[in-house]
Coordinates of C-alpha atoms in Angstrom, one line a residue:
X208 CA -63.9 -6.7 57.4
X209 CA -64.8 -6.0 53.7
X210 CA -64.5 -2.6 52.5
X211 CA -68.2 -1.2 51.3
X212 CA -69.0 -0.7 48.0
X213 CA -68.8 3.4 48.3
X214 CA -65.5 3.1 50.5
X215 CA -62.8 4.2 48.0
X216 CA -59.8 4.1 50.1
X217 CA -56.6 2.5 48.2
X218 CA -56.7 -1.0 49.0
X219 CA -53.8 -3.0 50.7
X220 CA -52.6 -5.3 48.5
X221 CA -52.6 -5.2 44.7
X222 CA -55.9 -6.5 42.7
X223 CA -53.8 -8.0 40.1
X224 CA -51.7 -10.1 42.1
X225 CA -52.4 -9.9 45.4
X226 CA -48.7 -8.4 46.5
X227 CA -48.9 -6.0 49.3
X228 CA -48.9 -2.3 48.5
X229 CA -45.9 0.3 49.8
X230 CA -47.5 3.0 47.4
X231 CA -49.5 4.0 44.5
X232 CA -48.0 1.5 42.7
X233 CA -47.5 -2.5 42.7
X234 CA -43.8 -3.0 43.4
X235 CA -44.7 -6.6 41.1
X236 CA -46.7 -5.6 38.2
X237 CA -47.2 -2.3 38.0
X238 CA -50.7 -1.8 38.7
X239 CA -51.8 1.1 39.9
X240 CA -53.3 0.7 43.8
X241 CA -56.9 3.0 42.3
X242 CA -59.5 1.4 41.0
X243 CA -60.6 3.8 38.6
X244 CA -64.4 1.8 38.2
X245 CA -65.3 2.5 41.5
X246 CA -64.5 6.7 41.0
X247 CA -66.0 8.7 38.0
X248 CA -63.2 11.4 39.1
X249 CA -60.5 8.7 39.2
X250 CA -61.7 7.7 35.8
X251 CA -61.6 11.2 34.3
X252 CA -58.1 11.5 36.5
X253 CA -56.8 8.0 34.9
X254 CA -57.7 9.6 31.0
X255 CA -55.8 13.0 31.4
X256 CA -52.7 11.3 33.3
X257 CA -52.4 8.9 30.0
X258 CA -53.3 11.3 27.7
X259 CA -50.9 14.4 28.8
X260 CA -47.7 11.5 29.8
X261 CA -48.2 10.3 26.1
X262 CA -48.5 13.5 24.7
X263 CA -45.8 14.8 26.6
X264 CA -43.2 12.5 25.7
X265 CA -44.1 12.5 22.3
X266 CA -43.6 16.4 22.5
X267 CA -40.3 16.1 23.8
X268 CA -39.5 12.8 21.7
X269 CA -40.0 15.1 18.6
X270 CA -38.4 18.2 19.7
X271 CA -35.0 16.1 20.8
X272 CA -35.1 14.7 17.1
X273 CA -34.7 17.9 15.6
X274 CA -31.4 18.3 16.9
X275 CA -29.3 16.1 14.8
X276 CA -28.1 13.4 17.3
X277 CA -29.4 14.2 20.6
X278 CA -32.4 11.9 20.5
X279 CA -29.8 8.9 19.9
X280 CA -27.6 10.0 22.2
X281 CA -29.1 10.2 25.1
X282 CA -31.5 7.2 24.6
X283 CA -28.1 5.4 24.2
X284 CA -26.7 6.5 27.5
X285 CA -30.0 5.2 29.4
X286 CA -32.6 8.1 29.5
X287 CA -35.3 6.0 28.0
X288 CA -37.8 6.6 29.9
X289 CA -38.4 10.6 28.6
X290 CA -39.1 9.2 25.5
X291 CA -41.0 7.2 22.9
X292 CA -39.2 4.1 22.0
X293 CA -37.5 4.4 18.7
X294 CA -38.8 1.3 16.8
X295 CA -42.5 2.8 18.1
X296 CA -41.7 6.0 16.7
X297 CA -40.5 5.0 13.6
X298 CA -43.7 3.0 12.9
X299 CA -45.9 5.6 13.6
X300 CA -44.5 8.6 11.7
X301 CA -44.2 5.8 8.7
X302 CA -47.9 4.9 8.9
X303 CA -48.5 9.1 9.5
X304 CA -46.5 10.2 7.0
X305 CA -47.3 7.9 3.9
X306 CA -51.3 8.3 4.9
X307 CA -50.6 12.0 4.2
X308 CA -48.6 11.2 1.3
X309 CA -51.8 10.0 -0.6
X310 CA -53.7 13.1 -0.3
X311 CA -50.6 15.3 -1.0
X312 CA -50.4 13.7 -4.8
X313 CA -54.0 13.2 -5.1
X314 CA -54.2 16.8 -4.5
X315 CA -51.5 17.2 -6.7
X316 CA -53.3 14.7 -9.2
X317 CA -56.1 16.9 -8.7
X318 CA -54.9 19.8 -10.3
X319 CA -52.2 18.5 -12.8
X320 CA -52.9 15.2 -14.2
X321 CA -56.8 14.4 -13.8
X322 CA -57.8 17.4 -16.0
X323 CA -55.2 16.0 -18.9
X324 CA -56.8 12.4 -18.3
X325 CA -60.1 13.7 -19.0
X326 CA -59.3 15.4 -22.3
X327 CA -59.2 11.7 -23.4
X328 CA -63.0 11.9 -24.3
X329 CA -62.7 12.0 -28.5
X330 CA -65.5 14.4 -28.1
X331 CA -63.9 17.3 -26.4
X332 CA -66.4 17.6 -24.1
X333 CA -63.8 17.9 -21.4
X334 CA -61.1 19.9 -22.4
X335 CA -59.3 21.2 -19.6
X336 CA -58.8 24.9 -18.8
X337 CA -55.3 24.8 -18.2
X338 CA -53.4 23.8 -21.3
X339 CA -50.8 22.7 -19.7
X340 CA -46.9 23.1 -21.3
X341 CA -48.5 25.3 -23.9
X342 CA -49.9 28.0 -21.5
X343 CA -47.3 30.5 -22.4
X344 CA -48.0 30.8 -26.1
X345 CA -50.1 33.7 -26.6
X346 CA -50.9 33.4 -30.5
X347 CA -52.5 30.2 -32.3
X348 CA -49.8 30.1 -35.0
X349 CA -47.1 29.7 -31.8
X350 CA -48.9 27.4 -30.1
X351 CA -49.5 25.3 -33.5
X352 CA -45.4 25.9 -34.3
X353 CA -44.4 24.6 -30.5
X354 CA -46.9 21.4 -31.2
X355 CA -45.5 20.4 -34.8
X356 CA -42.1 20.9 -33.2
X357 CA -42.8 18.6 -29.7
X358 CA -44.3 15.9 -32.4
X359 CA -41.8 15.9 -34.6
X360 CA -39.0 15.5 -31.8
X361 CA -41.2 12.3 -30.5
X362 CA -41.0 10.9 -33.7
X363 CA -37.1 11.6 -34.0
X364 CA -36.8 10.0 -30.9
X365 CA -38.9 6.9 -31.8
X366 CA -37.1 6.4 -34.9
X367 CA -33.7 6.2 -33.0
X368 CA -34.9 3.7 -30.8
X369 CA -36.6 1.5 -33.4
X370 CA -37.6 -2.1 -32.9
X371 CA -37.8 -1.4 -28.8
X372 CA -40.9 -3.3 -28.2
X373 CA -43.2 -0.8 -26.7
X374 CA -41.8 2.4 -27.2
X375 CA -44.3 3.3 -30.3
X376 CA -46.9 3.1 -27.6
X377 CA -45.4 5.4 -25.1
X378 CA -45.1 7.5 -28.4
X379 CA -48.3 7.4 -28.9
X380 CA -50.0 8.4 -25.9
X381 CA -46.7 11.2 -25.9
X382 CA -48.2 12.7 -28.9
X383 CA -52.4 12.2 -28.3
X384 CA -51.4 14.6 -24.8
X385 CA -49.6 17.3 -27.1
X386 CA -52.2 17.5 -29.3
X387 CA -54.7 17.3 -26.4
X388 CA -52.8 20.3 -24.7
X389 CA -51.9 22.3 -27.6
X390 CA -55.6 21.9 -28.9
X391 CA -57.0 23.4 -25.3
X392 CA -55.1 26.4 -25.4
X393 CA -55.9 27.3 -29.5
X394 CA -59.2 26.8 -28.2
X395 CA -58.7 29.6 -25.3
X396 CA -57.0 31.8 -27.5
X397 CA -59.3 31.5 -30.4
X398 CA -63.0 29.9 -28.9
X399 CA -64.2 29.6 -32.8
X400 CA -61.6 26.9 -32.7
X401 CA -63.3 23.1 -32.3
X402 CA -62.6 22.3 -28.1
X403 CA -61.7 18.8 -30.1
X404 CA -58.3 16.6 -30.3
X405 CA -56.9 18.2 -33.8
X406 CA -55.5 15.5 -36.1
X407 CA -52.4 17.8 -36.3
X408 CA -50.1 15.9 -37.8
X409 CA -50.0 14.3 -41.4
X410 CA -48.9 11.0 -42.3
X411 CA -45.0 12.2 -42.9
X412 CA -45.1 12.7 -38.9
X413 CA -46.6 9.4 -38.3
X414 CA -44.7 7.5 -35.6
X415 CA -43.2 4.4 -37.5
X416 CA -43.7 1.2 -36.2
X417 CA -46.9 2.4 -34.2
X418 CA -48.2 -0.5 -32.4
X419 CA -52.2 -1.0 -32.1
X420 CA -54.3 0.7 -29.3
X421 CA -54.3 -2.5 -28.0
X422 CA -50.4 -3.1 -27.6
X423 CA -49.2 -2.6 -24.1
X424 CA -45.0 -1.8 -22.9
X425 CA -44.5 -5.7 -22.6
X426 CA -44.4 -5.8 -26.5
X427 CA -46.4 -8.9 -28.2
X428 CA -46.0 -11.2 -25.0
X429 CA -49.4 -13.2 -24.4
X430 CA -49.3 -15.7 -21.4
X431 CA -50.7 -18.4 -23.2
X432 CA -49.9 -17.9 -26.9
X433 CA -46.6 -16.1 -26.4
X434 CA -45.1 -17.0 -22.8
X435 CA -41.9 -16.1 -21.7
X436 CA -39.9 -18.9 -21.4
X437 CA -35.8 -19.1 -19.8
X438 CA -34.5 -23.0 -20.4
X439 CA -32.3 -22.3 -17.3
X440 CA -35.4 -22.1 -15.0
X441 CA -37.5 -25.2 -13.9
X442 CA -41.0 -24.8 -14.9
X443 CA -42.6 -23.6 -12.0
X444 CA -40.5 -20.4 -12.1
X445 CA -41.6 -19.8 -15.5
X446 CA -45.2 -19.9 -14.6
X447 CA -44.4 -18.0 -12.0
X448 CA -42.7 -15.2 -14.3
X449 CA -45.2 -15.5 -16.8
X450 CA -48.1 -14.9 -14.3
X451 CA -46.3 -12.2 -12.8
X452 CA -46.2 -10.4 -16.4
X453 CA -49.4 -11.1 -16.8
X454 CA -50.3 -9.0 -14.1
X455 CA -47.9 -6.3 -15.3
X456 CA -49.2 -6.2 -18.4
X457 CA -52.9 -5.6 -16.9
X458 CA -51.7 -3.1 -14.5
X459 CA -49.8 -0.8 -16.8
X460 CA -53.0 -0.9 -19.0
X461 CA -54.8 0.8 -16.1
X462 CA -51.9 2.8 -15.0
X463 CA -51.8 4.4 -18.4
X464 CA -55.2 5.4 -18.1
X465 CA -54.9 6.4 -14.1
X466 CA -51.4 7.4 -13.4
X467 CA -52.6 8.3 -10.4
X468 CA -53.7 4.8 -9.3
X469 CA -49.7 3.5 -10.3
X470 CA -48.4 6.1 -8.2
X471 CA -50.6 5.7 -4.9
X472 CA -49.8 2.1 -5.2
X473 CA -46.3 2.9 -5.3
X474 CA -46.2 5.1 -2.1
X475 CA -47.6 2.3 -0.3
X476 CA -45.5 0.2 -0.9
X477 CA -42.5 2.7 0.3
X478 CA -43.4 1.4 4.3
X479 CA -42.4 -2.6 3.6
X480 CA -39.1 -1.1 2.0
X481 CA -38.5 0.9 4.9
X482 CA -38.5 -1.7 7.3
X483 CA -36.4 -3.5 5.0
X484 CA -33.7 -0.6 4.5
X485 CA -33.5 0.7 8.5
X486 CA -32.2 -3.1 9.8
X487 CA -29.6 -3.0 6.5
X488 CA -28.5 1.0 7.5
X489 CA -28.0 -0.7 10.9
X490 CA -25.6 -3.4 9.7
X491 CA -23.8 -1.1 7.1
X492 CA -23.2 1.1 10.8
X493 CA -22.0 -1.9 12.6
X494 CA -19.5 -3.0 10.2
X495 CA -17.8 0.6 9.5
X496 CA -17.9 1.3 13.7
X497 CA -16.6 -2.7 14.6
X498 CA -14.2 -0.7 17.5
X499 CA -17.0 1.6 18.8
X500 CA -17.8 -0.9 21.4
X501 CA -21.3 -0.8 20.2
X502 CA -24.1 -4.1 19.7
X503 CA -25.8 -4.4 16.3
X504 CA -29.4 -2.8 18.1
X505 CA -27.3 0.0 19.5
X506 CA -26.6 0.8 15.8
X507 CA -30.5 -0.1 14.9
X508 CA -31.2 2.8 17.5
X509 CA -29.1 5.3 15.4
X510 CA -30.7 3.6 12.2
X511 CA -33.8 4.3 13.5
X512 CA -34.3 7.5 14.5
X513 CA -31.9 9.1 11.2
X514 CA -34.7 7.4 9.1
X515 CA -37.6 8.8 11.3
X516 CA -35.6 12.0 10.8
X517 CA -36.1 11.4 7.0
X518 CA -39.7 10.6 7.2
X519 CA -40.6 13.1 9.2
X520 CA -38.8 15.9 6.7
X521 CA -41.1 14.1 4.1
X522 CA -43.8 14.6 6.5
X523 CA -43.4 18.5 6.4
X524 CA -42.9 18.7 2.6
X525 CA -46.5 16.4 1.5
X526 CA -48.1 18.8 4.2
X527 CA -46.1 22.0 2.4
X528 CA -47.1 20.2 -0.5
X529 CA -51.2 19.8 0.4
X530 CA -50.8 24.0 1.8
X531 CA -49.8 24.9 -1.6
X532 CA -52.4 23.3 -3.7
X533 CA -54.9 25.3 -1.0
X534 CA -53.8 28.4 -1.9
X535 CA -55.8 30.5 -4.6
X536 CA -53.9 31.0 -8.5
X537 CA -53.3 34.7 -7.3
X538 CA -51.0 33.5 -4.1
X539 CA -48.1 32.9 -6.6
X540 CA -45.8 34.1 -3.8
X541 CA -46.5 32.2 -1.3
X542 CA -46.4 29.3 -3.3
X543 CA -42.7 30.2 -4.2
X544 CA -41.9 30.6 -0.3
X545 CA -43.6 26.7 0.4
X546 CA -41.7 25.2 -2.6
X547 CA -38.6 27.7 -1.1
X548 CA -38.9 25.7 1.8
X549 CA -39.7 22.3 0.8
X550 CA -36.3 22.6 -0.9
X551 CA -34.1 23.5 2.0
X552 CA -36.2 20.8 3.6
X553 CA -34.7 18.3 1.6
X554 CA -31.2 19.8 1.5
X555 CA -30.8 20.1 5.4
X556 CA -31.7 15.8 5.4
X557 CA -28.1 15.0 4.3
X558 CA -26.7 17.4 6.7
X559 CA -28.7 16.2 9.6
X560 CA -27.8 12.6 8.9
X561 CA -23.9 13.6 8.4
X562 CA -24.1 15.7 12.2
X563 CA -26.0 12.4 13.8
X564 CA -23.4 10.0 12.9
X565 CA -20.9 12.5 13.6
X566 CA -22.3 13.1 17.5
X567 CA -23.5 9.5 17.8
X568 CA -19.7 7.6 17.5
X569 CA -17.8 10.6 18.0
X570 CA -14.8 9.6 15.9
X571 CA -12.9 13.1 14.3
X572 CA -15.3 15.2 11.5
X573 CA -12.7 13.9 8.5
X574 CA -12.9 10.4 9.4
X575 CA -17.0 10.2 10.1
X576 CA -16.9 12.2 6.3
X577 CA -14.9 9.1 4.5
X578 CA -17.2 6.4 6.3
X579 CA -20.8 8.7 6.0
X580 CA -19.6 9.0 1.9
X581 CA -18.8 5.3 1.8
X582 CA -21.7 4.3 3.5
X583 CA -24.3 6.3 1.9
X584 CA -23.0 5.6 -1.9
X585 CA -23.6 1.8 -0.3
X586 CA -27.0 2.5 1.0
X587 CA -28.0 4.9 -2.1
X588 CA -27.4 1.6 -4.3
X589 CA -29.4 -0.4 -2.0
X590 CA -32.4 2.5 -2.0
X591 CA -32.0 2.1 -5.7
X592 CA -33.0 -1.9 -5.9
X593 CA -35.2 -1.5 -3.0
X594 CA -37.0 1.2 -5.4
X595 CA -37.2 -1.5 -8.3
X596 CA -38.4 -4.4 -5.9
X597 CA -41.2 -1.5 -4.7
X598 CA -42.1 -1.0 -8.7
X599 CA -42.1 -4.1 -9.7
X600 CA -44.2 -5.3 -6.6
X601 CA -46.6 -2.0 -7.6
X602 CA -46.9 -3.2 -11.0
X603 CA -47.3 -7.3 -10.6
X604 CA -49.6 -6.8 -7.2

C-alpha cells in the first residue's frame, strides 16, 4: 500500500538507494530516513541541526587550537570527527583573514597615507590636517630647520648612491612629501602662511642627477626602443622578460601615485604563497622527524594547523588593527593597550609554534629546540623568496 501524501512516517527503505532502513540513518549512504519536503517542522529541524553541528565544531575546532598542540594531537590519534578538517580550516581562516586584512590597511590608508597623496594637488587645495612627521614642531622656524635638514640628508644620500638608475626619482617624490608635510604644519602654526607646496630648497640642494617626472625605478628601459636583452636566453624568454617589465614599469607608476593599490595587491597575493609554504613546512617536518614513524600528510596535519595558528594571530591583530583606527584622537590610551596587545600577539606566535612541535613528536625540549631553530632559519629563507615571488607577481600582474 502506498503511504498518503500527508503520512509522514519514516519510510522503510532509503530514498537514495533503496537499502533497507535499521535507523535514522542509511547504513549505505548516509541519508537521513526524513524527508524534510514533506515536514515544514522537519525542515526548520534539518536547518538548526546543521547549523548548531557546524557551529559547534567549529567552536570547539578553534578553542582546541589555542592550546599549542592539542588540536594536532588528538586529530592525529583519530578524534576526527569533533572537528573541522584541517586543510578546511586552513582555507577558510586564509580567505577570512586576508578579506579583513584589506579593510585593516585601507583603514589604515585612510588615516595615514590618503591625506599625504592628496596634498599632491600643486594648488594646495588639499592640504592635509595632520602634518605628519613634522607635528611636533611647535614654531615655524623649527619646522623650516627639521625640513632643510630631512632635504639635505636626501640629497647626501642620493649623492652616495649616484648613477643607481632610479634612485633620483624615489628622491624626488622623498623630498616633494617633506615639503608637502613641513608646508601643512607652517601653515597650522602660522595660517597667513600660503596652504601651498613651498619651493623650499634652492638649487645648491637640488638632487643631482634628478631624472624627469616621467622616469620611472626601471631606469631608461623602453620595451621597444630599449629592451632588455640576456644572450644566454632564447628569445621567447626575453619577450617574456621584457613584457613582464613592461608591466612593472606601468604598475610602479600607479603604485607611486596609490600606494595603497601596490599594497592591497600584495596581501592578496599572500593566500597562493601560503598554500605554497604549508606543503614545504610539511616536508621540512618529515625530513628532520624520518624515525617518528609518521607519513608525509601526518606532518601536513601539523603543518596545517601551526600555519592556521599563524593566520589566525594575524586575524586578531588586522581586527586590533581596524578597533584602533575606530577609536576617537582622545582614546590615546586605549590605543596604546590594542598596539600593547597586537605585540604580545605576535611574540606568543613563535612560542606557540615551538610548544606544538614540541607536544606533536614528543622528542626531549633540547632536541625539538636544535631542529625547531634549524627548521625555521630553513623556512624563514623560503618565506623570504616566497615574499619576492608575491612582489614581483604584485608588480608584473
Amino acid at each position: 500500500m502506498n503511504t498518503p501524501a500527508g503520512d509522514h512516517a519514516a519510510p522503510a527503505a532509503c530514498d537514495n538507494c533503496a537499502t533497507p532502513l535499521t535507523g535514522e540513518y542509511c547504513s549505505h549512504c548516509g541519508q537521513h530516513a526524513h524527508n524534510p519536503l514533506r515536514s515544514f517542522a522537519h525542515a526548520v529541524e534539518d536547518v538548526l541541526e546543521s547549523f548548531w553541528h557546524l557551529d559547534g565544531r567549529i567552536v570547539r575546532t578553534l578553542r582546541d587550537l589555542l592550546f599549542p598542540g592539542r588540536l594536532a594531537v588528538r586529530f592525529l590519534r583519530g578524534h576526527r570527527a569533533p572537528y573541522v578538517p584541517p586543510l578546511r580550516l586552513f582555507v577558510v581562516m586564509s580567505v577570512l583573514t586576508f578579506f579583513v586584512a584589506q579593510y585593516a590597511f585601507h583603514w589604515e590608508g585612510a588615516n595615514v597615507s590618503m591625506p599625504a597623496v592628496a596634498t599632491l594637488d600643486p594648488a594646495g587645495a588639499n592640504l592635509p590636517p595632520n602634518p605628519g612627521e613634522f607635528a611636533e614642531q611647535t614654531t615655524v622656524a623649527a619646522v623650516e630647520a627639521e625640513r632643510d635638514a630631512k632635504l639635505a640628508d636626501l640629497v647626501q644620500a642620493n649623492r652616495q648612491v649616484a648613477g643607481v638608475p632610479g634612485l633620483g626619482r624615489v628622491t624626488q617624490l622623498g623630498m616633494r612629501k617633506i615639503r608637502i608635510d613641513a608646508q601643512a604644519r607652517i601653515h597650522q602654526l602660522d595660517p597667513n602662511q600660503p596652504a601651498t607646496l613651498a619651493a623650499s630648497t634652492d638649487a645648491s640642494n637640488a638632487a643631482p642627477d634628478t631624472p624627469d617626472a616621467d622616469d620611472d625605478l626601471l631606469g631608461h628601459f623602453d620595451p621597444a626602443r630599449n629592451p632588455v636583452h640576456i644572450d644566454a636566453l632564447p628569445g621567447f624568454a626575453n619577450r617574456w622578460i621584457n613584457k613582464k617589465l613592461a608591466r612593472a614599469q606601468i604598475n610602479l607608476r600607479r603604485y607611486s601615485d596609490d600606494p595603497g593599490e601596490g599594497l592591497h595587491v600584495f596581501i592578496a597575493a599572500i593566500p597562493s604563497a601560503l598554500f605554497v609554504l604549508v606543503p614545504v613546512f610539511a616536508l621540512l617536518l618529515k625530513v628532520f622527524y624520518l624515525g617518528s614513524g609518521r607519513g608525509y600528510l601526518e606532518h601536513l596535519v601539523v603543518g596545517l594547523y601551526s600555519h592556521t595558528y599563524m593566520v589566525l594571530s594575524l586575524l586578531a591583530v588586522f581586527v586590533l588593527m581596524l578597533l584602533d583606527g575606530a577609536l576617537p584622537a582622545s582614546a590615546g590610551w586605549m590605543s596604546w593597550i590594542l598596539a600593547t596587545l597586537r605585540v604580545l600577539l605576535l611574540l606568543w606566535v613563535p612560542v606557540y609554534l615551538w610548544l606544538t612541535q614540541y607536544r606533536a613528536y614528543g622528542e626531549p625540549w633540547w632536541l625539538t629546540t636544535i631542529k625547531y631553530v634549524v627548521i625555521g632559519n630553513l623556512y624563514f629563507v623560503l618565506v623570504g623568496v616566497a615574499t619576492l615571488m608575491v612582489g614581483f607577481n604584485s608588480m608584473t600582474h
